[in-house]
């Protein structure tokens, strides 16, 4: 994360906090960031010196004016005006980190060998919330290469309870 992205995200978060709209601003910023991630040529276009500042901002207003709060639209226009539109993804990620820290929410990326049942998901989330002391939001994916078990990544914490990892550890013990 660059210092520029941190400073811009902190400023936007501070503004959102003043208006008690942290979640709405975060969701809108994530929407804009997804659009730019899906269409990387937008960043190239908005970085082009062939377009005037007014033309760039008019494109942003046309694209997002009705879809996002004025705060987010102004923020994206500011990034464009300052020549930092290429930092939008970083700003969105940093804003999300600030929001999660403030709301005591952590994201868990959970990879399992087979799809988990709703009961298994509920039990796992309860354990993760108890362990972290935070509200946990989860994203689930399936990777048959794990053979069994699951892998959980929450922030800087990695819990690898996969059968693949256990077999790897057993192999290392045998070969030692």
PDB file of C-alpha atoms in Angstrom:
ATOM      1  CA  UNK A   1       0.000   0.000   0.000  1.00  0.00           C
ATOM      2  CA  UNK A   2       1.442   3.342  -0.979  1.00  0.00           C
ATOM      3  CA  UNK A   3       1.529   6.339   1.322  1.00  0.00           C
ATOM      4  CA  UNK A   4      -0.551   8.274  -1.217  1.00  0.00           C
ATOM      5  CA  UNK A   5      -3.336   5.675  -1.098  1.00  0.00           C
ATOM      6  CA  UNK A   6      -3.259   5.636   2.713  1.00  0.00           C
ATOM      7  CA  UNK A   7      -3.543   9.407   2.962  1.00  0.00           C
ATOM      8  CA  UNK A   8      -6.391   9.647   0.460  1.00  0.00           C
ATOM      9  CA  UNK A   9      -8.278   6.744   2.053  1.00  0.00           C
ATOM     10  CA  UNK A  10      -7.832   8.191   5.546  1.00  0.00           C
ATOM     11  CA  UNK A  11      -9.159  11.560   4.368  1.00  0.00           C
ATOM     12  CA  UNK A  12     -12.209   9.945   2.762  1.00  0.00           C
ATOM     13  CA  UNK A  13     -12.809   7.801   5.842  1.00  0.00           C
ATOM     14  CA  UNK A  14     -12.575  10.855   8.076  1.00  0.00           C
ATOM     15  CA  UNK A  15     -15.136  12.660   5.941  1.00  0.00           C
ATOM     16  CA  UNK A  16     -17.435   9.621   5.947  1.00  0.00           C
ATOM     17  CA  UNK A  17     -17.110   9.390   9.735  1.00  0.00           C
ATOM     18  CA  UNK A  18     -18.176  12.999  10.116  1.00  0.00           C
ATOM     19  CA  UNK A  19     -21.361  12.277   8.179  1.00  0.00           C
ATOM     20  CA  UNK A  20     -21.801   8.812   9.734  1.00  0.00           C
ATOM     21  CA  UNK A  21     -21.806   7.235   6.283  1.00  0.00           C
ATOM     22  CA  UNK A  22     -18.772   4.972   6.531  1.00  0.00           C
ATOM     23  CA  UNK A  23     -20.548   1.869   5.258  1.00  0.00           C
ATOM     24  CA  UNK A  24     -22.373   3.584   2.367  1.00  0.00           C
ATOM     25  CA  UNK A  25     -19.210   5.358   1.231  1.00  0.00           C
ATOM     26  CA  UNK A  26     -17.229   2.119   1.476  1.00  0.00           C
ATOM     27  CA  UNK A  27     -19.766   0.199  -0.578  1.00  0.00           C
ATOM     28  CA  UNK A  28     -19.886   2.924  -3.236  1.00  0.00           C
ATOM     29  CA  UNK A  29     -16.095   3.167  -3.396  1.00  0.00           C
ATOM     30  CA  UNK A  30     -15.885  -0.616  -3.765  1.00  0.00           C
ATOM     31  CA  UNK A  31     -18.403  -0.442  -6.631  1.00  0.00           C
ATOM     32  CA  UNK A  32     -16.327   2.152  -8.476  1.00  0.00           C
ATOM     33  CA  UNK A  33     -13.119   0.192  -7.817  1.00  0.00           C
ATOM     34  CA  UNK A  34     -14.729  -3.000  -9.205  1.00  0.00           C
ATOM     35  CA  UNK A  35     -15.760  -1.132 -12.364  1.00  0.00           C
ATOM     36  CA  UNK A  36     -12.189   0.075 -12.861  1.00  0.00           C
ATOM     37  CA  UNK A  37     -10.800  -3.399 -12.141  1.00  0.00           C
ATOM     38  CA  UNK A  38     -13.188  -4.973 -14.652  1.00  0.00           C
ATOM     39  CA  UNK A  39     -12.299  -2.386 -17.318  1.00  0.00           C
ATOM     40  CA  UNK A  40      -8.617  -1.403 -16.899  1.00  0.00           C
ATOM     41  CA  UNK A  41      -8.794   0.822 -19.976  1.00  0.00           C
ATOM     42  CA  UNK A  42     -10.813   3.318 -17.884  1.00  0.00           C
ATOM     43  CA  UNK A  43      -7.698   4.108 -15.902  1.00  0.00           C
ATOM     44  CA  UNK A  44      -5.693   4.524 -19.104  1.00  0.00           C
ATOM     45  CA  UNK A  45      -8.358   6.813 -20.587  1.00  0.00           C
ATOM     46  CA  UNK A  46      -8.601   8.964 -17.463  1.00  0.00           C
ATOM     47  CA  UNK A  47      -4.814   9.254 -17.298  1.00  0.00           C
ATOM     48  CA  UNK A  48      -4.539  10.423 -20.894  1.00  0.00           C
ATOM     49  CA  UNK A  49      -3.144  13.933 -21.388  1.00  0.00           C
ATOM     50  CA  UNK A  50      -5.343  14.200 -24.502  1.00  0.00           C
ATOM     51  CA  UNK A  51      -8.394  14.766 -22.310  1.00  0.00           C
ATOM     52  CA  UNK A  52      -8.820  17.965 -20.375  1.00  0.00           C
ATOM     53  CA  UNK A  53      -9.533  17.868 -16.660  1.00  0.00           C
ATOM     54  CA  UNK A  54     -13.133  18.901 -17.383  1.00  0.00           C
ATOM     55  CA  UNK A  55     -13.579  16.098 -19.926  1.00  0.00           C
ATOM     56  CA  UNK A  56     -12.256  13.510 -17.482  1.00  0.00           C
ATOM     57  CA  UNK A  57     -14.536  14.693 -14.708  1.00  0.00           C
ATOM     58  CA  UNK A  58     -17.509  14.816 -17.100  1.00  0.00           C
ATOM     59  CA  UNK A  59     -16.859  11.160 -17.981  1.00  0.00           C
ATOM     60  CA  UNK A  60     -16.791  10.231 -14.300  1.00  0.00           C
ATOM     61  CA  UNK A  61     -19.991  12.154 -13.581  1.00  0.00           C
ATOM     62  CA  UNK A  62     -21.719  10.490 -16.537  1.00  0.00           C
ATOM     63  CA  UNK A  63     -20.535   7.031 -15.465  1.00  0.00           C
ATOM     64  CA  UNK A  64     -21.066   7.239 -11.702  1.00  0.00           C
ATOM     65  CA  UNK A  65     -23.060  10.376 -10.902  1.00  0.00           C
ATOM     66  CA  UNK A  66     -26.362   8.577 -10.375  1.00  0.00           C
ATOM     67  CA  UNK A  67     -24.844   5.449  -8.827  1.00  0.00           C
ATOM     68  CA  UNK A  68     -22.705   6.737  -5.965  1.00  0.00           C
ATOM     69  CA  UNK A  69     -22.920   9.409  -3.264  1.00  0.00           C
ATOM     70  CA  UNK A  70     -21.509  12.850  -4.069  1.00  0.00           C
ATOM     71  CA  UNK A  71     -18.679  12.237  -1.601  1.00  0.00           C
ATOM     72  CA  UNK A  72     -17.408   9.232  -3.548  1.00  0.00           C
ATOM     73  CA  UNK A  73     -17.832  10.920  -6.922  1.00  0.00           C
ATOM     74  CA  UNK A  74     -15.876  13.948  -5.678  1.00  0.00           C
ATOM     75  CA  UNK A  75     -13.203  11.638  -4.276  1.00  0.00           C
ATOM     76  CA  UNK A  76     -12.739   9.816  -7.591  1.00  0.00           C
ATOM     77  CA  UNK A  77     -12.667  13.154  -9.452  1.00  0.00           C
ATOM     78  CA  UNK A  78     -10.019  14.376  -6.992  1.00  0.00           C
ATOM     79  CA  UNK A  79      -7.886  11.287  -7.622  1.00  0.00           C
ATOM     80  CA  UNK A  80      -8.221  11.895 -11.350  1.00  0.00           C
ATOM     81  CA  UNK A  81      -7.418  15.599 -11.054  1.00  0.00           C
ATOM     82  CA  UNK A  82      -4.337  14.882  -8.926  1.00  0.00           C
ATOM     83  CA  UNK A  83      -3.059  12.251 -11.355  1.00  0.00           C
ATOM     84  CA  UNK A  84      -3.631   9.382  -8.923  1.00  0.00           C
ATOM     85  CA  UNK A  85      -6.533   7.545 -10.565  1.00  0.00           C
ATOM     86  CA  UNK A  86      -4.192   4.554 -10.886  1.00  0.00           C
ATOM     87  CA  UNK A  87      -4.254   4.372  -7.053  1.00  0.00           C
ATOM     88  CA  UNK A  88      -8.026   3.841  -6.868  1.00  0.00           C
ATOM     89  CA  UNK A  89      -7.767   0.113  -6.080  1.00  0.00           C
ATOM     90  CA  UNK A  90      -5.267   0.777  -3.297  1.00  0.00           C
ATOM     91  CA  UNK A  91      -7.437   3.562  -1.877  1.00  0.00           C
ATOM     92  CA  UNK A  92     -10.479   1.287  -1.867  1.00  0.00           C
ATOM     93  CA  UNK A  93      -8.531  -1.515  -0.143  1.00  0.00           C
ATOM     94  CA  UNK A  94      -7.163   0.871   2.484  1.00  0.00           C
ATOM     95  CA  UNK A  95     -10.619   2.368   3.090  1.00  0.00           C
ATOM     96  CA  UNK A  96     -12.000  -1.151   3.565  1.00  0.00           C
ATOM     97  CA  UNK A  97      -9.229  -1.897   6.087  1.00  0.00           C
ATOM     98  CA  UNK A  98     -10.035   1.268   8.017  1.00  0.00           C
ATOM     99  CA  UNK A  99     -13.738   0.450   8.031  1.00  0.00           C
ATOM    100  CA  UNK A 100     -13.170  -3.129   9.194  1.00  0.00           C
ATOM    101  CA  UNK A 101     -10.821  -1.971  11.945  1.00  0.00           C
ATOM    102  CA  UNK A 102     -13.328   0.614  13.178  1.00  0.00           C
ATOM    103  CA  UNK A 103     -16.297  -1.750  13.030  1.00  0.00           C
ATOM    104  CA  UNK A 104     -14.292  -4.655  14.474  1.00  0.00           C
ATOM    105  CA  UNK A 105     -15.024  -6.750  11.406  1.00  0.00           C
ATOM    106  CA  UNK A 106     -12.564  -9.109   9.799  1.00  0.00           C
ATOM    107  CA  UNK A 107     -12.825 -10.919   6.480  1.00  0.00           C
ATOM    108  CA  UNK A 108     -12.084 -14.624   6.347  1.00  0.00           C
ATOM    109  CA  UNK A 109     -11.225 -16.266   3.048  1.00  0.00           C
ATOM    110  CA  UNK A 110     -12.142 -19.905   3.487  1.00  0.00           C
ATOM    111  CA  UNK A 111     -11.059 -22.551   1.009  1.00  0.00           C
ATOM    112  CA  UNK A 112     -12.379 -26.092   1.427  1.00  0.00           C
ATOM    113  CA  UNK A 113     -11.907 -29.309  -0.513  1.00  0.00           C
ATOM    114  CA  UNK A 114     -15.682 -29.735  -0.850  1.00  0.00           C
ATOM    115  CA  UNK A 115     -18.553 -27.260  -0.466  1.00  0.00           C
ATOM    116  CA  UNK A 116     -19.457 -26.644   3.184  1.00  0.00           C
ATOM    117  CA  UNK A 117     -23.004 -27.112   4.414  1.00  0.00           C
ATOM    118  CA  UNK A 118     -24.819 -24.185   6.015  1.00  0.00           C
ATOM    119  CA  UNK A 119     -24.444 -25.860   9.427  1.00  0.00           C
ATOM    120  CA  UNK A 120     -20.670 -26.215   8.898  1.00  0.00           C
ATOM    121  CA  UNK A 121     -20.404 -22.579   7.774  1.00  0.00           C
ATOM    122  CA  UNK A 122     -22.316 -21.390  10.835  1.00  0.00           C
ATOM    123  CA  UNK A 123     -20.197 -23.461  13.235  1.00  0.00           C
ATOM    124  CA  UNK A 124     -16.974 -22.317  11.582  1.00  0.00           C
ATOM    125  CA  UNK A 125     -17.987 -18.638  11.702  1.00  0.00           C
ATOM    126  CA  UNK A 126     -18.875 -18.931  15.385  1.00  0.00           C
ATOM    127  CA  UNK A 127     -15.449 -20.406  16.156  1.00  0.00           C
ATOM    128  CA  UNK A 128     -13.644 -17.765  14.088  1.00  0.00           C
ATOM    129  CA  UNK A 129     -15.584 -14.954  15.783  1.00  0.00           C
ATOM    130  CA  UNK A 130     -14.791 -16.370  19.209  1.00  0.00           C
ATOM    131  CA  UNK A 131     -11.101 -16.722  18.296  1.00  0.00           C
ATOM    132  CA  UNK A 132     -10.779 -13.237  16.778  1.00  0.00           C
ATOM    133  CA  UNK A 133     -13.139 -11.307  19.030  1.00  0.00           C
ATOM    134  CA  UNK A 134     -14.507  -9.636  15.898  1.00  0.00           C
ATOM    135  CA  UNK A 135     -17.444 -10.015  13.598  1.00  0.00           C
ATOM    136  CA  UNK A 136     -16.346 -12.260  10.736  1.00  0.00           C
ATOM    137  CA  UNK A 137     -17.536 -11.996   7.159  1.00  0.00           C
ATOM    138  CA  UNK A 138     -16.601 -14.966   5.033  1.00  0.00           C
ATOM    139  CA  UNK A 139     -15.870 -15.647   1.393  1.00  0.00           C
ATOM    140  CA  UNK A 140     -15.992 -19.329   0.493  1.00  0.00           C
ATOM    141  CA  UNK A 141     -14.240 -21.119  -2.346  1.00  0.00           C
ATOM    142  CA  UNK A 142     -13.729 -24.784  -3.174  1.00  0.00           C
ATOM    143  CA  UNK A 143     -10.365 -26.268  -4.172  1.00  0.00           C
ATOM    144  CA  UNK A 144     -10.384 -30.059  -4.637  1.00  0.00           C
ATOM    145  CA  UNK A 145      -6.555 -30.005  -4.629  1.00  0.00           C
ATOM    146  CA  UNK A 146      -6.708 -29.656  -0.823  1.00  0.00           C
ATOM    147  CA  UNK A 147      -7.909 -33.283  -0.724  1.00  0.00           C
ATOM    148  CA  UNK A 148      -9.748 -32.655   2.551  1.00  0.00           C
ATOM    149  CA  UNK A 149     -10.068 -30.119   5.348  1.00  0.00           C
ATOM    150  CA  UNK A 150      -9.838 -26.383   4.805  1.00  0.00           C
ATOM    151  CA  UNK A 151      -7.622 -23.306   4.770  1.00  0.00           C
ATOM    152  CA  UNK A 152      -8.672 -20.065   6.466  1.00  0.00           C
ATOM    153  CA  UNK A 153      -6.976 -16.701   5.937  1.00  0.00           C
ATOM    154  CA  UNK A 154      -8.031 -13.839   8.240  1.00  0.00           C
ATOM    155  CA  UNK A 155      -5.885 -10.765   7.864  1.00  0.00           C
ATOM    156  CA  UNK A 156      -2.316 -11.873   8.625  1.00  0.00           C
ATOM    157  CA  UNK A 157      -3.434 -15.188  10.118  1.00  0.00           C
ATOM    158  CA  UNK A 158      -3.348 -18.402   8.094  1.00  0.00           C
ATOM    159  CA  UNK A 159      -4.895 -21.581   9.448  1.00  0.00           C
ATOM    160  CA  UNK A 160      -4.061 -24.510   7.179  1.00  0.00           C
ATOM    161  CA  UNK A 161      -6.000 -27.583   8.257  1.00  0.00           C
ATOM    162  CA  UNK A 162      -5.975 -29.186   4.831  1.00  0.00           C
ATOM    163  CA  UNK A 163      -5.173 -32.828   4.274  1.00  0.00           C
ATOM    164  CA  UNK A 164      -2.657 -31.715   1.640  1.00  0.00           C
ATOM    165  CA  UNK A 165      -0.739 -29.720   4.289  1.00  0.00           C
ATOM    166  CA  UNK A 166      -0.880 -32.574   6.791  1.00  0.00           C
ATOM    167  CA  UNK A 167       0.512 -35.000   4.196  1.00  0.00           C
ATOM    168  CA  UNK A 168       3.277 -32.511   3.356  1.00  0.00           C
ATOM    169  CA  UNK A 169       4.217 -32.228   7.044  1.00  0.00           C
ATOM    170  CA  UNK A 170       4.234 -36.019   7.429  1.00  0.00           C
ATOM    171  CA  UNK A 171       6.505 -36.326   4.386  1.00  0.00           C
ATOM    172  CA  UNK A 172       8.942 -33.795   5.872  1.00  0.00           C
ATOM    173  CA  UNK A 173       9.066 -35.755   9.147  1.00  0.00           C
ATOM    174  CA  UNK A 174       9.699 -39.034   7.329  1.00  0.00           C
ATOM    175  CA  UNK A 175      12.435 -37.553   5.130  1.00  0.00           C
ATOM    176  CA  UNK A 176      14.197 -35.837   8.029  1.00  0.00           C
TER     177      UNK A 176
END
